[in-house]
Each structure stands twice: as structure tokens, then as C-alpha cells.
Coordinates of N, CA and C in Angstrom, one line a residue:
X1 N -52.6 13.7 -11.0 CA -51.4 14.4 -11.4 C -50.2 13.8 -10.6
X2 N -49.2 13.7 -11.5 CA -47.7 13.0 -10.4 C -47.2 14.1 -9.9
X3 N -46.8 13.7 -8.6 CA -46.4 14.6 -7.7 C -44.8 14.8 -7.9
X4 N -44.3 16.0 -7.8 CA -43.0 16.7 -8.2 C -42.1 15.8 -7.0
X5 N -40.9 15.0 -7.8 CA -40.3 14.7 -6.5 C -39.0 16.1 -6.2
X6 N -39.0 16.3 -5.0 CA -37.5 17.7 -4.5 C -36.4 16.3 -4.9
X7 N -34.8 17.0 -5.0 CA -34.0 16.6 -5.6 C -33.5 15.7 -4.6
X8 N -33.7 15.9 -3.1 CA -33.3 15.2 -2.3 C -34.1 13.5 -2.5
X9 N -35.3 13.7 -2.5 CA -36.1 13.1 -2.8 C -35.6 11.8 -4.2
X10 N -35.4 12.6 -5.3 CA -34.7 12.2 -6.5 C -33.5 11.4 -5.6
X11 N -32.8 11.4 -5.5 CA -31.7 11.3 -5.0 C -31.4 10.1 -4.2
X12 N -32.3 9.5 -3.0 CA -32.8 8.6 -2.3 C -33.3 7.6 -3.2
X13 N -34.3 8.4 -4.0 CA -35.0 7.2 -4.7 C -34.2 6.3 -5.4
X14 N -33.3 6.9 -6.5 CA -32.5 6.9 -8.1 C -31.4 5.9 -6.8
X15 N -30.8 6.4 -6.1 CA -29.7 5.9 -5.3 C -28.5 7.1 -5.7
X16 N -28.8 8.0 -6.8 CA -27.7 8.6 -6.7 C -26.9 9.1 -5.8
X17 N -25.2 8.4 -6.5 CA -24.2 8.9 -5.6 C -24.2 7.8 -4.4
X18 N -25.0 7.4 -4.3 CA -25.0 6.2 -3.2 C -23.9 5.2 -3.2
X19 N -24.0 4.6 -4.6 CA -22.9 3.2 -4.3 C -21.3 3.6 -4.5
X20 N -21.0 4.8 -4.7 CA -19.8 5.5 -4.5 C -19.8 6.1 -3.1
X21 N -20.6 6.6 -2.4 CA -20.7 6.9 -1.4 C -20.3 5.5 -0.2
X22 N -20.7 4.5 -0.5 CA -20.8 3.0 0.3 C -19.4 2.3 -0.3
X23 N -18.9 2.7 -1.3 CA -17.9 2.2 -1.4 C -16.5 2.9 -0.9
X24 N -16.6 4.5 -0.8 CA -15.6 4.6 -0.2 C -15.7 4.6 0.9
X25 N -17.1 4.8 1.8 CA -17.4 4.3 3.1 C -16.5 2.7 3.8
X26 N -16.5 2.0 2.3 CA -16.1 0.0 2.9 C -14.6 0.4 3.0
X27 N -13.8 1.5 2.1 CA -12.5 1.3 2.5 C -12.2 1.6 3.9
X28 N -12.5 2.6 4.5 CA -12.2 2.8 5.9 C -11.0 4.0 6.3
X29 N -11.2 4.7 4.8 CA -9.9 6.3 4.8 C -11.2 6.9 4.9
X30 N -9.9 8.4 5.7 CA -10.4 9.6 5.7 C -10.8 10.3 4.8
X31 N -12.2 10.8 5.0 CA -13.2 11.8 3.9 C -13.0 13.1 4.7
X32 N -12.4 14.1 3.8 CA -12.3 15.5 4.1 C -13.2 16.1 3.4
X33 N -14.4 17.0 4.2 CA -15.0 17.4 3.3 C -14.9 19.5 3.4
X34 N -15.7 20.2 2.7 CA -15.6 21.7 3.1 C -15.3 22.3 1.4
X35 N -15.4 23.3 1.5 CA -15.3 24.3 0.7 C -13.9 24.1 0.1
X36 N -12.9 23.9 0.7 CA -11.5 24.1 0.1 C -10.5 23.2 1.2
X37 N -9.5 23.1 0.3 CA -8.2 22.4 1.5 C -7.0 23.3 1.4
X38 N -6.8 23.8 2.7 CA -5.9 24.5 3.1 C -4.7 24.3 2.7
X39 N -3.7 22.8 3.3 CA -2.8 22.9 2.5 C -3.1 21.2 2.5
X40 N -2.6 20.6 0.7 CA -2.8 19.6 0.9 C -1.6 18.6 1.3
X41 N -0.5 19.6 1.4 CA 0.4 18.4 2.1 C 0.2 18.1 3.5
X42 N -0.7 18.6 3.8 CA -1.4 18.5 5.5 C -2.5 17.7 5.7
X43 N -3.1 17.1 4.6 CA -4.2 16.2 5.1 C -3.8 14.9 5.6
X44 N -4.8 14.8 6.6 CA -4.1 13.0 7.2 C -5.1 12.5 6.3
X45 N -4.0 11.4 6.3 CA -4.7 10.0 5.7 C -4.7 9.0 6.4
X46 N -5.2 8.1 5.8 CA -5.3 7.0 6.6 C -4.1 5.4 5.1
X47 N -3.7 4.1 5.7 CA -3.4 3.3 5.6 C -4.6 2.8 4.2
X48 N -3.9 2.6 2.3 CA -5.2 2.0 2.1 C -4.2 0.6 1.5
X49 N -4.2 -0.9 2.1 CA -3.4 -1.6 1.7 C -3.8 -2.4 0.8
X50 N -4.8 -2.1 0.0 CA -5.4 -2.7 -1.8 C -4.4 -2.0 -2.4
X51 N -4.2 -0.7 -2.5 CA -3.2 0.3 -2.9 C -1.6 0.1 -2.6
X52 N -1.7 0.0 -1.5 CA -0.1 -0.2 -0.7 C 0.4 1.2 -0.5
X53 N -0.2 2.6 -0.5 CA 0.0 4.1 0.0 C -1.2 4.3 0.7
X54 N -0.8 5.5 1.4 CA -1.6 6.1 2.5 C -2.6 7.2 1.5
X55 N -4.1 7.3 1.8 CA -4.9 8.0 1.1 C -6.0 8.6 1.7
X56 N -6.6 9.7 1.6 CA -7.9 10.1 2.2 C -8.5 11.0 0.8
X57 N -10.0 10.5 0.5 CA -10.8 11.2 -0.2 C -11.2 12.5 0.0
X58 N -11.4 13.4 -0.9 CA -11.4 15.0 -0.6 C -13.3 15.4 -1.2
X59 N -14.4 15.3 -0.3 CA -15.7 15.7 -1.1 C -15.7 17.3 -1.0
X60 N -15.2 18.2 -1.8 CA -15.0 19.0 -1.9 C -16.9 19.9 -2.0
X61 N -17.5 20.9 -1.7 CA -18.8 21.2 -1.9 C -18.3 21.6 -3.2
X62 N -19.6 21.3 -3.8 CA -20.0 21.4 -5.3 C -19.7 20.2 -6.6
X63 N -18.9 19.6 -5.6 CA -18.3 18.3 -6.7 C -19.2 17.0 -6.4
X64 N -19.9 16.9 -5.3 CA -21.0 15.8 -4.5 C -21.2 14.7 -5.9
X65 N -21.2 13.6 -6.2 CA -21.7 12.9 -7.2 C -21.1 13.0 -8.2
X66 N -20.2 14.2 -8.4 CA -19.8 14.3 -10.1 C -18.3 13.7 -9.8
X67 N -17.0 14.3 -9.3 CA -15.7 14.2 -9.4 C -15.6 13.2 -8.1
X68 N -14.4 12.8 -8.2 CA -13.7 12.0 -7.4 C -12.5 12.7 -6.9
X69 N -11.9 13.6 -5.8 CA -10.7 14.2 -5.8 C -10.0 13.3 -4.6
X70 N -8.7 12.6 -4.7 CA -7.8 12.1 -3.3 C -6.7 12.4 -3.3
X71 N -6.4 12.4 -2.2 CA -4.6 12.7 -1.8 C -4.2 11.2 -1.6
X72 N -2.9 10.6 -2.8 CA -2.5 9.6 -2.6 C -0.8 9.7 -2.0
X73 N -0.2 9.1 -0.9 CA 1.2 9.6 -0.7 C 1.4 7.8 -0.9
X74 N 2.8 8.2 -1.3 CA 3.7 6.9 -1.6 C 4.7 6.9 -0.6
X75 N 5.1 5.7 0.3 CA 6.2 5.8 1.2 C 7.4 6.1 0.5
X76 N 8.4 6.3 1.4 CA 9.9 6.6 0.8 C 10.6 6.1 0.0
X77 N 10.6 5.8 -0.9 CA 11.3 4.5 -1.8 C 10.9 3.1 -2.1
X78 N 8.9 3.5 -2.2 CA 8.4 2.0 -2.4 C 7.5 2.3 -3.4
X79 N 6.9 1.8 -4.1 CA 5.8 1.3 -4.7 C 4.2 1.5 -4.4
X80 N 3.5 1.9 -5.2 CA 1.9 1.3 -5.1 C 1.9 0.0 -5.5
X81 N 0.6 -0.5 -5.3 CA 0.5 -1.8 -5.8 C -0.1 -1.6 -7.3
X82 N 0.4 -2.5 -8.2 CA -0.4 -2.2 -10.0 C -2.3 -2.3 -9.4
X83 N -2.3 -1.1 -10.1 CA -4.0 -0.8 -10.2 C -4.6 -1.0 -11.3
X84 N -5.6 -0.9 -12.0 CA -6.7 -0.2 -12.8 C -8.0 0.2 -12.4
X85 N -8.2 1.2 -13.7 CA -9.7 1.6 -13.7 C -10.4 1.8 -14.9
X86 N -11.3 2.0 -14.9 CA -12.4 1.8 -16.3 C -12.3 3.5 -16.7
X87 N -12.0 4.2 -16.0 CA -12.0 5.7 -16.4 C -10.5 6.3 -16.4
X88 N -10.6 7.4 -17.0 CA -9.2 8.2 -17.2 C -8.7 8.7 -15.6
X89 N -7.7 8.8 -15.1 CA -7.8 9.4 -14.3 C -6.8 11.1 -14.3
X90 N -6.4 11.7 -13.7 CA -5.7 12.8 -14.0 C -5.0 12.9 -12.3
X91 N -3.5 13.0 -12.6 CA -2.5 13.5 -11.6 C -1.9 14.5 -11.5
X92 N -1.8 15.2 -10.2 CA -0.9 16.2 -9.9 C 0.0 15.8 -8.9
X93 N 1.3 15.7 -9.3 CA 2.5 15.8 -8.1 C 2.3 16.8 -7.1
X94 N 1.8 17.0 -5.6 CA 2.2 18.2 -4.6 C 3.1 17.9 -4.5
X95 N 3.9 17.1 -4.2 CA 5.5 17.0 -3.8 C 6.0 15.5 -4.0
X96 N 7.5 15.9 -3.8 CA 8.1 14.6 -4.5 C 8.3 14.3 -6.3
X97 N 9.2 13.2 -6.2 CA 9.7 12.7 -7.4 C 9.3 11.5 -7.4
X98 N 9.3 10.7 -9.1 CA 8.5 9.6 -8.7 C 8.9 9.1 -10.4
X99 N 8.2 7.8 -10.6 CA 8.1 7.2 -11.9 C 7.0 6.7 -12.3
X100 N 6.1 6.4 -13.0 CA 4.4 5.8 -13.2 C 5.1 4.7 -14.7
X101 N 4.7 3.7 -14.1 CA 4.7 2.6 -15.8 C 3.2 2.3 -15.9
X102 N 2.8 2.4 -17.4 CA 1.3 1.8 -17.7 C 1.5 1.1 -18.8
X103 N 0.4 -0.1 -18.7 CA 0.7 -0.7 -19.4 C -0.8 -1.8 -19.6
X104 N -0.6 -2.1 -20.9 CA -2.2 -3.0 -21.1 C -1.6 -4.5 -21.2
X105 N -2.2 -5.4 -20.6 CA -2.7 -6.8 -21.0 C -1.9 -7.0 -22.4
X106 N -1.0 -8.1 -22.4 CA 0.3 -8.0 -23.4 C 0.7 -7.5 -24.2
X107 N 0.8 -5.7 -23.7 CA 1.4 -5.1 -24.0 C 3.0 -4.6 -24.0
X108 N 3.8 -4.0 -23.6 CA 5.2 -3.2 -23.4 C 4.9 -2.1 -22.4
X109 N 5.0 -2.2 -21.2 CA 5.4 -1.4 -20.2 C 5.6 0.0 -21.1
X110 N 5.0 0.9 -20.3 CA 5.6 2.4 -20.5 C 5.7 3.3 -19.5
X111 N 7.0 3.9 -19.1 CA 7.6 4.7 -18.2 C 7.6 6.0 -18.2
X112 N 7.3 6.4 -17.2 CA 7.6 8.4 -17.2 C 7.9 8.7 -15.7
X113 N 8.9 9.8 -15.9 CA 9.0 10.5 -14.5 C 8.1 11.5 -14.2
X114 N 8.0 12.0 -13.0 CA 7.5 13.1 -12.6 C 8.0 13.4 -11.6
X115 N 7.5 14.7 -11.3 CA 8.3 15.6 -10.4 C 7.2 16.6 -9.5
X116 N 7.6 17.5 -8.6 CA 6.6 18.5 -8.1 C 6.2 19.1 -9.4
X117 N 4.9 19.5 -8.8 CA 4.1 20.3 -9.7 C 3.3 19.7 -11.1
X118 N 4.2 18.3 -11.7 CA 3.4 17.6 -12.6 C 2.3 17.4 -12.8
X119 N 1.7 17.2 -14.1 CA 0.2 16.4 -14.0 C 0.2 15.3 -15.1
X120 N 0.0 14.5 -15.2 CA -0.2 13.5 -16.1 C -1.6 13.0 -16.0
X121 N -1.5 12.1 -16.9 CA -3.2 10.6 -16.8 C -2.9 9.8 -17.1
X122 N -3.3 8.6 -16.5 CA -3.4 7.4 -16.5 C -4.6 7.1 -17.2
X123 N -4.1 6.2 -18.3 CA -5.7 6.2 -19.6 C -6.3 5.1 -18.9
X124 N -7.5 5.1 -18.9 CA -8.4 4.2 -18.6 C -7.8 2.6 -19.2
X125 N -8.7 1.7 -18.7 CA -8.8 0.2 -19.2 C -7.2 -0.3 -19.2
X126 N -5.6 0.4 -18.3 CA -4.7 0.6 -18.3 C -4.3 -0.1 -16.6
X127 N -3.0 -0.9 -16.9 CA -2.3 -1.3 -15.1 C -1.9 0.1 -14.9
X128 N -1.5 0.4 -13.5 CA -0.7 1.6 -13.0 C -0.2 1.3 -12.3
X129 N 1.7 1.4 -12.1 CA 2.1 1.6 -10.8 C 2.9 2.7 -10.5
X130 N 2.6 3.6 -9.3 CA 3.6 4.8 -9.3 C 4.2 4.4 -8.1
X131 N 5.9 4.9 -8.3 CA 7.0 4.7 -7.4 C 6.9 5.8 -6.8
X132 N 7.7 5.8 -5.8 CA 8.3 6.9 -5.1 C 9.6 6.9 -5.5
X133 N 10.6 7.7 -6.2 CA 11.8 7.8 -6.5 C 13.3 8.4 -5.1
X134 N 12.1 9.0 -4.0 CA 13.0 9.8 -3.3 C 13.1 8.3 -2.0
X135 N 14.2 8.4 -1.5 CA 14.6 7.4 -0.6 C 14.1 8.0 0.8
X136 N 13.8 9.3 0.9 CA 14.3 9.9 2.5 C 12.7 10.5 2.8
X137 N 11.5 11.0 1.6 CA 10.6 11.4 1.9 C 9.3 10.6 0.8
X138 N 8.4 10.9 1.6 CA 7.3 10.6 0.8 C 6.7 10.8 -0.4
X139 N 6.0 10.9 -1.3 CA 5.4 11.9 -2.7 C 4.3 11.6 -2.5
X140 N 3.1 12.7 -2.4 CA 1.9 13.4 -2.5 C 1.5 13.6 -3.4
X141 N 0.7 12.8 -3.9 CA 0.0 13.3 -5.4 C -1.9 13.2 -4.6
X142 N -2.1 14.2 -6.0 CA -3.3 14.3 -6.3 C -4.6 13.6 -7.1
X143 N -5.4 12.7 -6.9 CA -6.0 12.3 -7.9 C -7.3 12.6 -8.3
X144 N -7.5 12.9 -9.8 CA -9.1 13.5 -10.1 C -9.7 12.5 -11.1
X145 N -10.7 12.2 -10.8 CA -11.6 11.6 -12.0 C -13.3 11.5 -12.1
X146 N -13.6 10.6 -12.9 CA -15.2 10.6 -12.5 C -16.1 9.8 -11.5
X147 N -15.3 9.0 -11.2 CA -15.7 7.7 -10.6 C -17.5 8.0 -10.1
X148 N -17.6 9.0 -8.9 CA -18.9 9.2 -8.7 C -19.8 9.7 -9.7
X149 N -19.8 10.2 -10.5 CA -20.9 9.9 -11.9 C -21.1 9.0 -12.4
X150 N -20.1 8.4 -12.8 CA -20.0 7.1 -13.8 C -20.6 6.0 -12.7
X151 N -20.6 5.8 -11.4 CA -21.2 4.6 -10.9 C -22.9 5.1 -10.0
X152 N -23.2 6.7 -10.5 CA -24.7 6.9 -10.5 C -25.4 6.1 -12.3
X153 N -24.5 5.9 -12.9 CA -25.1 5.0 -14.2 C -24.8 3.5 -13.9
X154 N -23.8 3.0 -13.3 CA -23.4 1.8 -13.3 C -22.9 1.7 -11.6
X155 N -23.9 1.1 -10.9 CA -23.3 1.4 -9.4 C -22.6 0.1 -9.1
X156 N -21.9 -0.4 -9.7 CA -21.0 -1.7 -9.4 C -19.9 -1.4 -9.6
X157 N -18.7 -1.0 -8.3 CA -17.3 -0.8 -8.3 C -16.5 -1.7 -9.1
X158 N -17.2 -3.3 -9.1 CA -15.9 -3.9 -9.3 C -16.2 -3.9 -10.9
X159 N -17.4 -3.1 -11.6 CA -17.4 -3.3 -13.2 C -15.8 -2.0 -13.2
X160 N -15.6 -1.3 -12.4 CA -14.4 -0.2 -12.7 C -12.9 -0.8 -12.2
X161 N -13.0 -1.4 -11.7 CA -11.7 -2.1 -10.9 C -11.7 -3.2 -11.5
X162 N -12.6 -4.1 -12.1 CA -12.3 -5.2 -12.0 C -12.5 -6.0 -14.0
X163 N -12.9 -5.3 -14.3 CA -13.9 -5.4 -15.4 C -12.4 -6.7 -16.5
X164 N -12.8 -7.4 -17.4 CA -12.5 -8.2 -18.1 C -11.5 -7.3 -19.3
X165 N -12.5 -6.2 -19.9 CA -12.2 -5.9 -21.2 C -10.9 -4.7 -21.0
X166 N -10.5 -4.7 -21.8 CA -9.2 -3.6 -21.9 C -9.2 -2.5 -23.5
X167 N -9.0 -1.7 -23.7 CA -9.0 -1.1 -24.7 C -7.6 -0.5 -24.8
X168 N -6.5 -1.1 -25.5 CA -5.4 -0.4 -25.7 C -4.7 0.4 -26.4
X169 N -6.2 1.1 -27.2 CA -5.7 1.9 -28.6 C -5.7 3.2 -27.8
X170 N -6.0 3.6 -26.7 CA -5.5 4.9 -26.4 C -3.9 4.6 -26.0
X171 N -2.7 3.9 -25.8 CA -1.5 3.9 -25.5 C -0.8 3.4 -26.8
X172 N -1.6 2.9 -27.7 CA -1.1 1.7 -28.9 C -1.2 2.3 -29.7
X173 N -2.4 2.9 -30.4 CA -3.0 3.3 -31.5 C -3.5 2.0 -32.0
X174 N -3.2 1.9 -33.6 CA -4.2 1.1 -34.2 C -3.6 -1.0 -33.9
X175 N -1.9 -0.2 -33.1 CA -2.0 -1.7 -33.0 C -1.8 -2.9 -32.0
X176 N -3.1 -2.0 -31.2 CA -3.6 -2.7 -29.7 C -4.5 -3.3 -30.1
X177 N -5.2 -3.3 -31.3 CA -6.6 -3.9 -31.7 C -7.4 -4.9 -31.6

């Protein structure tokens, strides 16, 4: 008879959660972990300069493997560096003003502002770059997505960062095709 593996067990074996775990491990930012974050314009972060803003990962209990939650801050009047990812992601402004352009692989740039309290998304298979609009302070945003589920199915970061293909009918409609 096969023996029952415990989930820990499962877990070790499968690798889940692992190669997201080792990958935010290679960046070298701060992981806050705990039940809740007190206030999040108080978390330190650390320097992530792929990015060009200061960031620390939040493993929140109960989200282990499934969500991805970070605090990304933008200096005073500068830029991220253009990103992408293979998944949607979802933003909340804590503070500050700012601008986000996305845009596909020769496509037309598209612009929006935000403000405290915002939330937008950045569609998957999409560049990203968010400003900081305020000259004198920082902006704190929030970022949610799947990342640690989606790489317990595919545990290769750079298929999510780095990947060839683009899908531009979520910003285009039918005539990104």
C-alpha cells in the first residue's frame, strides 16, 4: 500500500513554492513576514536596482505559495525602470502621485495618473513604467499578483520576466492580433 505523504512532505518533494521562494531569496530585499502590516508606509525596504525603486516582499500567513504581496516606493521625481510580466498584476497607491505608461511590442504607449488611494493593473505580457510625479517625496505603492502559484506550475522566473511572446489584445482588442 502507498504510504500517505503529510503536506509538508508534499511540498519538499513537488518543490512547491520553492523556486519563488529562491528567487526572491537571489534578489537580496527585505521579506516581512506575520499575520498583518501595521502600517505600510513603515516598512523598510531595501535598494532593488533591476527595478530602479526601493522594495521589500510582504509573506503575509495564509497567502504562503498562492499571492505575491510588495511594497514598491519610487524616488522623488524619478522613474522605475520598464518591466514586464507574464501575469496581471494589481496596484494600490499608499501614498503619492504618479503616472504608469503600458505598452506592447509596437504598440502606442498608454498613460494614466494615479494618486493616493488608487488601484489599477498592469495587464500581463505588457512593458511598465511608473513615475513618481511628486518632486519632494516618494510614492509607495502596493503590488498583488500570482507569481508564487503560477511558478509552483512553471518554476522558471525568467519564463515570467523574460518570455518572447506578448499578447496585446487585452490593451488593443482585436487589433493587436
Amino acid at each position: 500500500m502507498a504510504k500517505a505523504l503529510r503536506a509538508d512532505d508534499a511540498a519538499t518533494q513537488w518543490g512547491r513554492g520553492r523556486a519563488y521562494d529562491h528567487w526572491v531569496q537571489s534578489l537580496g530585499l527585505p521579506v516581512h513576514e506575520g499575520y498583518h502590516i501595521e502600517d505600510l508606509r513603515a516598512v523598510a525596504l531595501g535598494w532593488w536596482e533591476e527595478r530602479r525603486c526601493h522594495a521589500a516582499f510582504l509573506k503575509l500567513t495564509g497567502q504562503e505559495g498562492i499571492s505575491e504581496v510588495r511594497i514598491g516606493e519610487i524616488p522623488a521625481g524619478q522613474s522605475t525602470a520598464p518591466w514586464r510580466m507574464a501575469l496581471d498584476e494589481l496596484v494600490y497607491a499608499v501614498n503619492g502621485r504618479g503616472l504608469t505608461t503600458v505598452w506592447a511590442e509596437g504598440k502606442p504607449k498608454k498613460t494614466f495618473e494615479w494618486q493616493k488611494h488608487s488601484l489599477f493593473r498592469i495587464p500581463r505580457n505588457h512593458y511598465c513604467q511608473l513615475s513618481n510625479a511628486q518632486g519632494g517625496k516618494p510614492a509607495r505603492l502596493l503590488h498583488y499578483n500570482s507569481l508564487p502559484l503560477a511558478m509552483t506550475l512553471l518554476p522558471d522566473p525568467e519564463f515570467f520576466f523574460s518570455s518572447a511572446r506578448f499578447d496585446a489584445d487585452i490593451m488593443y482588442g482585436d487589433e493587436g492580433g
